[in-house]
Amino acid sequence: MYTLDLVPPGGRVRIVDLRGGRELVSRLMQMGLHPGAIVEVVENSKGPVLVRVRGVVIALGRGLARKIVVMPLR
Amino acid sequence: MSSTKARSAKGGCNVLGCPCTGILTRTLDAKGGCDILVAVAGNPNVGKSTLFNVLTGEIAHVANWPGTTVMIKRGQPVEHQGRRICFADLPGIYGISASSPEELAAREYIISDEPDLILVLVDSTAPERTMYLPVQILELNPKVIVALTKIDLTHSYGIHIHVDKLEKHLGVPIIPVSALKGIGMRELLNTIVDAAEGRLKLRKTPLRVDYGSLEPYISEVANMLLKAGALRRYPARWAAVRLLEGDPKLEEELRAEGKDDLLERVGVVKESVRRFTGREASELLITARFEFVDTIARDVIVRVERDRGFSRMLENLLQRPIIGPITSILMLFSAFLLAFAINIGFPLNLLFRMMGLEWVADLVETYSLSGILSMAFDWAGTVIGDWLTKYGVADWLVSLLVDGVIPGVGSVLTFLPLIMLSFAFLSALEDSGIGPRIAVAFNTLFSRFGLTGRAIYPYLISLGCNVPGVMASRSAIEEEERVEIIYSTQFIPCQARLVVLLAFTASYFRSPLAQTTLIIVIYMLGFAIALFTAFLVRKVLFKLSEPPELVLEIPPIHRPSGKVIWWTTWDFSKHFLRKAGTIIFALSIATWYLLSYGPLGPAETPETSWGGIIGRAIAPALILIGVTGEKAWKIGFLLLNGFIAKEGLVEAAVLVEGASSLPEALRGLGLTVPQVISLLVFSTLYVPCLATLSVIYQETRRLKHTFIAVLYALLIATAAGGVSYLISTALGL
C-alpha cells in the first residue's frame, strides 16, 4: 500500500483509506473518491495530481494526494 | 439556522408590500404568490445556473458562490399553462451530508414542506458521478423530478443514456434538457405542472438503497429512533443511515431533544460494525450507495470512445508538465493585453512610441474606449455647465454638478469597459474548461505562498479593479484562504493605478523602454507583495504551516457559450456598478467639497482648501520616501486624492498646479527621477482606494481587520517606496 501521489500517470488503483479532517473526507467521498473506488491517474508530475474517477477528471493538491492511501489493482 | 431561510425578497411581493424582512413575508405567504414552488438542486458545474437563468429570465451566478452566507434565492415566477411556477435555487452541492453550510442549507430546504417538487439536475456528460445526488435526495424525499442537462453535448462525448430505463430504476420522471439550446424546456415545465397537480405519478416513498450487510444495523438504529420518538421530522430509515454515517446536524438535534443516551447507543452500534467488518460504517454506507449508482449506470449508460479533435488536443497540451503552465500563462497574458489595449491603448501606445510613430500612439490613446468616454464626459460637463450658468443656477450648484457629480459618474463608467472585457475573457476561459486548468497550472507556485491555484481568479480580476477582485475571494473553499485573498488582492495594480503609472512615466521619462521597464517592475512588485501578504496572513494570523488543499473538478474542454459569457459578465458588472458606483459617486461629492471648501468657506486655491490642509499634514511623513521641501504638501494632497480613487492622484495634480494639461501639471511638480520612482511604488501600494476598502470591510465584517489592512499597506508601501528611492539614487538615476 502507498499513497496516491506516488502513482505514475496511467496507473489504476483502488482507494483504501482517506486521512484528513471530517469535512474534507466527506467532500472527497461525495465526489466519488471513497474507499473502494477505483481511480485512474491522468497526470502526475510536479503539480497537482489529476485523477479520473467515475468519468470525471479531478485535480488534487499533492498534500491531499498524500493523504489518500491506495493499493494497486490485482 | 437563520441563513437557511434567507432569501431574496423578490418571491412575489411588490415594491410596497414588503417593507420588512423575508421572515415576515414567509409567515404571511409561504409560497410568495407562486402556485408551484420547485427547489432546484445539482452539483457544481452541472449547468444549474444556465437552466435557472433560462427558466426565470434572470441572472443568478454570483449568488451561488460558496461563501459565508448561504442564500436560497427565488427567481421571478414563470407563467406556464396559467400557473405561476417559482424556482428556488439551492447552492451547488455534491451531497446532503451536512458537512458544509451549503449542504446543510440545501438539506433543510428539501425536508421543509415549502417546495412542492425538487428538481434534481444530472449532468448527461458525467452521469456516473452526478447521479449520486438524486439518489441521496430520493432517500430523503420522494417528490423528485430529474433533468438530464447539457443533452445537446451527450452524443459528442460518446455517451448514450436510456432515459426510460433510468426512469424505472429511480421511479421518477426524467426529462433530458439543454437550457442553452432550448431543448426539452417546455416538456420540463409540463412535467412540473402535471406532477404538482397529481396528473403524473411521482414516487410515494423514499428510495431504498440496499446496504447489504449493514441492513440489520440500520434497522436496529431506526427502531431505536421510532421507539424513542426521536428525530421525527425525518424518515426513520434515512435518519438511521445518516447517524451511522456520522451527521453533525442530526447528532446536535438528538442532543437538543435530550436523547444523549440514544446517541451513545448509536455509537455502540457503530463500534460493532467496526468490530465485525473491520471498516467504518460511513465508508461502507457511501460505498454501497455508489455501488447502487454504478449498478444503475451499467444498465442505462453506453459509452463509446469518440474523437474530440481539437478539444482533446488542447486538453493534452494543457495537462503537460511544463508546456501546460506556460501555454496557460501566455493565454491569460494575451487576453489581458487585448483587454488593456482596447480600453486604454496600453501597450500599443508604447509600442508605437518605441517605433517613433508618435501620432499613431496619440491616436490609439485618444480613441481607446476610456479615451472616448472621458472625452464624452468632458464635453457633457462643459455643455451642461454653460447651460446651467445661462439659466442662472447658483455657482456652487453648477460647480457641484460639473466638478463633482459628472466626473464622478464618469470615472465609474470609464472603468466599466475594462471590467466587462476582463470578465468576458475570464468567463470564456472558465466556461470552456480552460480556466480550471490554468488554476491547476498555478497551484504549485501559489501553494508555496499558502494559496491554491484557484486564487489566480481574484488576482486576475483585480488587474481590472480590486473591488470585484475582493468579492471573488468567495470562490475559495477554505475560510482561511478567503481571508488571505481579501488582504492580498489590494496589492495587485488595478487599471486606475496603471493610469497613474502611465501618466507619470510619460511625463518624466523620454525613452519608451524606460517607461515600460518601470511599469513592468512595479507590476511584478505588486504581485510579489500580494503573494507575500497571503503567506504572512496564513503563517502569522492563522498560524497554519500547510497550504490549503486543492480540490477542483476539471471539465472537458469545449467551445464557450456566448450566452454564458454574457450572463457572467453582466452579473459581475452589475455588482460592480451597484457597489462601486454608489460609493465612488458619494465620494466624488465628498472630494469636491474637500477641494472647493476650506475653514473659511469656499477656497480660492487648493492650498487653502481642506484637502490642502490635510496634504500639508501628511507632508512631513513623506521624507520616508524621499519627498521633501515645498512640493511635499502637494504630493500629500495628491496621495489623499489617490486614496479616494486611485486615478484621482493625477487629476489632483492638474488642480494643484493650475496647469492646462496633465503632462505640464506633472512636470510642474518638479520631482527628481528617484522621487518619481519612489512615489509611483508608494502610490501603487499605499492603501486600497476607498471603494476597495469598503468591500474589504463588507467581506470581513471586521472593522479591526479593515484597519489592520490599511496600516499594513501603509507600512509595506513606505518600506518599498523608501528602498526604491535609495536604490534609484544609488544607481544614479
XYZ file of C-alpha atoms in Angstrom, chain B residues 265-554:
290
model
C -26.296 3.572 21.698
C -25.717 4.606 18.064
C -22.038 4.816 18.967
C -22.185 1.258 20.262
C -23.780 0.065 17.003
C -21.073 1.847 15.000
C -18.468 0.168 17.155
C -19.885 -3.275 16.478
C -19.898 -2.547 12.715
C -16.221 -1.704 13.055
C -15.565 -4.897 15.001
C -17.374 -7.229 12.619
C -16.335 -5.745 9.288
C -13.043 -4.102 10.154
C -14.257 -0.925 8.409
C -16.052 2.269 9.336
C -19.846 2.293 8.887
C -19.574 5.591 6.992
C -17.245 4.050 4.413
C -19.424 1.003 3.912
C -22.565 3.096 3.505
C -21.121 5.517 0.991
C -19.523 2.683 -0.966
C -22.836 0.799 -1.057
C -24.607 3.940 -2.289
C -22.071 4.415 -5.060
C -22.391 0.746 -5.947
C -26.133 1.268 -6.212
C -25.452 4.161 -8.628
C -22.940 2.018 -10.551
C -25.440 -0.794 -10.981
C -27.948 1.631 -12.487
C -25.246 3.299 -14.582
C -24.100 -0.022 -16.060
C -27.669 -0.726 -17.110
C -28.595 2.661 -18.599
C -25.373 4.224 -19.906
C -23.470 3.223 -23.004
C -20.100 4.878 -23.583
C -18.107 4.728 -26.802
C -14.717 6.321 -27.466
C -15.184 9.491 -29.503
C -12.517 11.513 -31.215
C -12.962 15.042 -29.918
C -10.214 16.503 -32.135
C -9.108 19.978 -31.197
C -10.603 19.919 -27.683
C -8.771 16.695 -26.912
C -5.517 18.136 -28.272
C -5.846 21.262 -26.126
C -6.611 19.121 -23.068
C -3.462 17.083 -23.614
C -1.376 20.189 -24.188
C -2.609 21.930 -21.034
C -2.052 18.841 -18.914
C 1.597 18.513 -19.953
C 4.029 19.255 -17.121
C 5.957 22.331 -18.306
C 4.318 23.300 -21.596
C 0.867 23.312 -19.951
C 1.510 26.081 -17.418
C 3.467 28.146 -19.966
C 0.662 27.883 -22.512
C -1.960 28.859 -19.979
C 0.050 31.854 -18.752
C 0.539 33.007 -22.353
C -3.205 32.675 -22.980
C -4.016 34.751 -19.910
C -1.371 37.320 -20.709
C -2.630 37.883 -24.233
C -6.242 38.057 -23.056
C -5.351 40.822 -20.637
C -3.145 42.705 -23.079
C -6.039 42.673 -25.507
C -8.422 43.972 -22.858
C -5.992 46.719 -21.866
C -5.304 47.641 -25.480
C -8.979 48.036 -26.327
C -9.670 50.029 -23.223
C -6.764 52.416 -22.738
C -4.487 51.745 -25.683
C -1.773 50.262 -23.497
C 0.633 48.686 -24.505
C 0.039 49.592 -28.161
C 0.723 53.268 -27.462
C 4.146 52.485 -26.013
C 4.934 50.140 -28.895
C 4.168 52.826 -31.445
C 6.204 55.374 -29.490
C 9.128 52.969 -29.486
C 8.872 52.780 -33.251
C 8.834 56.570 -33.404
C 5.228 56.752 -34.584
C 4.185 59.423 -32.097
C 0.974 60.344 -33.928
C -0.257 56.765 -34.119
C 0.349 56.380 -30.388
C -1.671 59.545 -29.697
C -4.441 58.245 -31.925
C -4.544 54.920 -30.081
C -4.800 56.686 -26.742
C -7.429 59.169 -27.845
C -9.654 56.588 -29.473
C -9.360 53.873 -26.882
C -12.650 53.123 -25.119
C -11.769 55.051 -21.991
C -10.371 57.906 -24.094
C -13.672 58.250 -25.934
C -15.685 58.002 -22.729
C -13.652 60.636 -20.909
C -13.963 62.964 -23.910
C -17.707 62.448 -23.796
C -17.845 63.294 -20.107
C -15.634 66.385 -20.545
C -17.925 67.534 -23.291
C -21.054 66.822 -21.248
C -19.560 68.720 -18.295
C -18.836 71.806 -20.372
C -22.180 71.811 -22.156
C -24.236 71.241 -19.008
C -22.150 73.803 -17.100
C -22.687 76.504 -19.754
C -26.352 75.704 -19.987
C -26.889 75.861 -16.217
C -24.959 79.118 -15.899
C -27.055 80.612 -18.702
C -30.216 79.833 -16.774
C -28.852 81.412 -13.623
C -28.290 78.347 -11.468
C -26.240 79.109 -8.356
C -22.468 78.851 -8.824
C -21.907 76.313 -6.083
C -24.543 74.012 -7.564
C -23.032 74.270 -11.049
C -19.633 73.527 -9.554
C -21.028 70.534 -7.622
C -22.503 69.109 -10.814
C -19.702 69.939 -13.228
C -16.690 69.387 -10.967
C -18.158 66.766 -8.641
C -21.031 64.671 -9.959
C -20.290 64.413 -13.682
C -16.585 63.484 -13.342
C -17.570 61.114 -10.531
C -20.090 59.263 -12.662
C -17.598 59.445 -15.496
C -14.863 57.812 -13.502
C -17.136 54.871 -12.701
C -18.226 54.484 -16.296
C -14.724 54.737 -17.759
C -13.821 51.696 -15.680
C -16.760 49.691 -16.868
C -15.449 48.643 -20.306
C -12.238 47.139 -18.923
C -14.080 45.394 -16.163
C -16.600 43.951 -18.598
C -13.876 42.911 -21.010
C -11.849 41.244 -18.268
C -14.896 39.379 -17.056
C -15.826 38.345 -20.568
C -12.350 36.880 -21.131
C -12.300 35.209 -17.758
C -15.730 33.674 -18.122
C -14.846 32.459 -21.624
C -11.809 30.726 -20.117
C -13.933 29.381 -17.291
C -16.818 28.152 -19.417
C -14.545 26.494 -21.977
C -12.894 24.446 -19.232
C -9.510 26.139 -19.761
C -9.866 28.163 -16.543
C -9.693 25.234 -14.114
C -6.590 24.003 -15.970
C -4.966 27.411 -15.508
C -5.749 27.195 -11.792
C -4.039 23.801 -11.748
C -1.015 25.218 -13.552
C -0.617 27.988 -10.955
C -1.172 25.712 -7.992
C 2.442 24.677 -7.467
C 3.700 28.256 -7.333
C 0.799 29.509 -5.242
C 0.940 26.669 -2.713
C 4.356 27.981 -1.601
C 2.544 31.135 -0.509
C -0.323 29.388 1.213
C -2.847 29.680 -1.618
C -4.387 27.218 -4.051
C -4.252 27.761 -7.798
C -7.849 28.953 -7.631
C -6.606 32.260 -6.203
C -5.462 33.193 -9.702
C -9.051 34.281 -10.489
C -9.369 37.013 -7.857
C -5.864 38.204 -8.715
C -6.627 38.430 -12.410
C -9.898 40.217 -11.813
C -8.005 42.651 -9.598
C -5.875 43.683 -12.557
C -9.041 45.350 -13.823
C -10.374 46.555 -10.489
C -9.755 45.478 -6.894
C -13.416 45.768 -5.887
C -14.671 42.671 -7.742
C -11.291 41.060 -7.024
C -12.001 41.167 -3.308
C -15.525 39.908 -3.957
C -14.129 36.985 -5.963
C -12.350 35.782 -2.817
C -15.566 33.877 -2.177
C -14.503 31.277 -4.710
C -12.037 29.945 -2.111
C -13.219 26.789 -0.400
C -11.254 27.252 2.796
C -12.146 30.215 5.003
C -8.501 30.994 5.809
C -7.630 31.151 2.126
C -10.526 33.515 1.558
C -9.135 35.924 4.145
C -5.656 35.625 2.615
C -7.105 36.640 -0.733
C -9.069 39.558 0.728
C -5.925 41.065 2.281
C -3.589 40.408 -0.609
C -5.575 41.429 -3.702
C -5.271 45.111 -2.845
C -1.612 44.997 -3.931
C -2.428 43.868 -7.467
C -2.164 47.057 -9.557
C -5.613 47.834 -10.931
C -6.368 49.761 -14.082
C -6.647 53.061 -12.191
C -3.111 52.590 -10.897
C -1.966 51.831 -14.432
C -3.375 55.212 -15.457
C -1.261 56.900 -12.766
C 1.820 54.926 -13.797
C 1.351 55.787 -17.462
C 0.828 59.493 -16.801
C 3.904 59.898 -14.599
C 6.260 57.740 -16.649
C 5.205 59.511 -19.851
C 5.873 62.909 -18.261
C 9.220 62.101 -16.650
C 10.909 59.541 -18.918
C 11.793 60.137 -22.556
C 12.585 56.587 -23.543
C 9.577 54.315 -24.028
C 11.841 51.454 -22.953
C 12.428 53.086 -19.556
C 8.676 53.725 -19.227
C 7.790 50.112 -19.970
C 10.517 48.704 -17.723
C 9.404 50.766 -14.763
C 5.764 49.765 -15.236
C 6.621 46.073 -15.531
C 8.858 46.213 -12.438
C 6.071 47.836 -10.404
C 3.541 45.220 -11.582
C 5.877 42.423 -10.609
C 6.458 44.087 -7.261
C 2.702 44.297 -6.713
C 2.225 40.592 -7.458
C 5.185 39.627 -5.294
C 3.871 41.635 -2.344
C 0.386 40.144 -2.812
C 1.790 36.614 -2.619
C 3.992 37.536 0.329
C 0.945 39.004 2.111
C -1.066 35.819 1.581
C 1.850 33.870 3.027
C 2.072 36.217 6.003
C -1.658 36.035 6.759
C -1.537 32.246 6.724
C 1.608 31.923 8.825
C 1.160 34.772 11.286
C -2.575 35.377 11.537
C -3.775 31.794 11.243
C -0.522 30.066 12.283
C -1.005 27.393 9.637
C 2.011 25.643 8.173
C 0.275 23.569 5.497
C -1.023 25.154 2.281
C -4.764 24.792 1.593
C -5.734 21.709 -0.369
C -6.742 21.973 -3.982
C -9.806 20.000 -4.982
C -11.024 21.057 -8.369
C -13.139 19.397 -10.978
C -11.603 19.622 -14.449
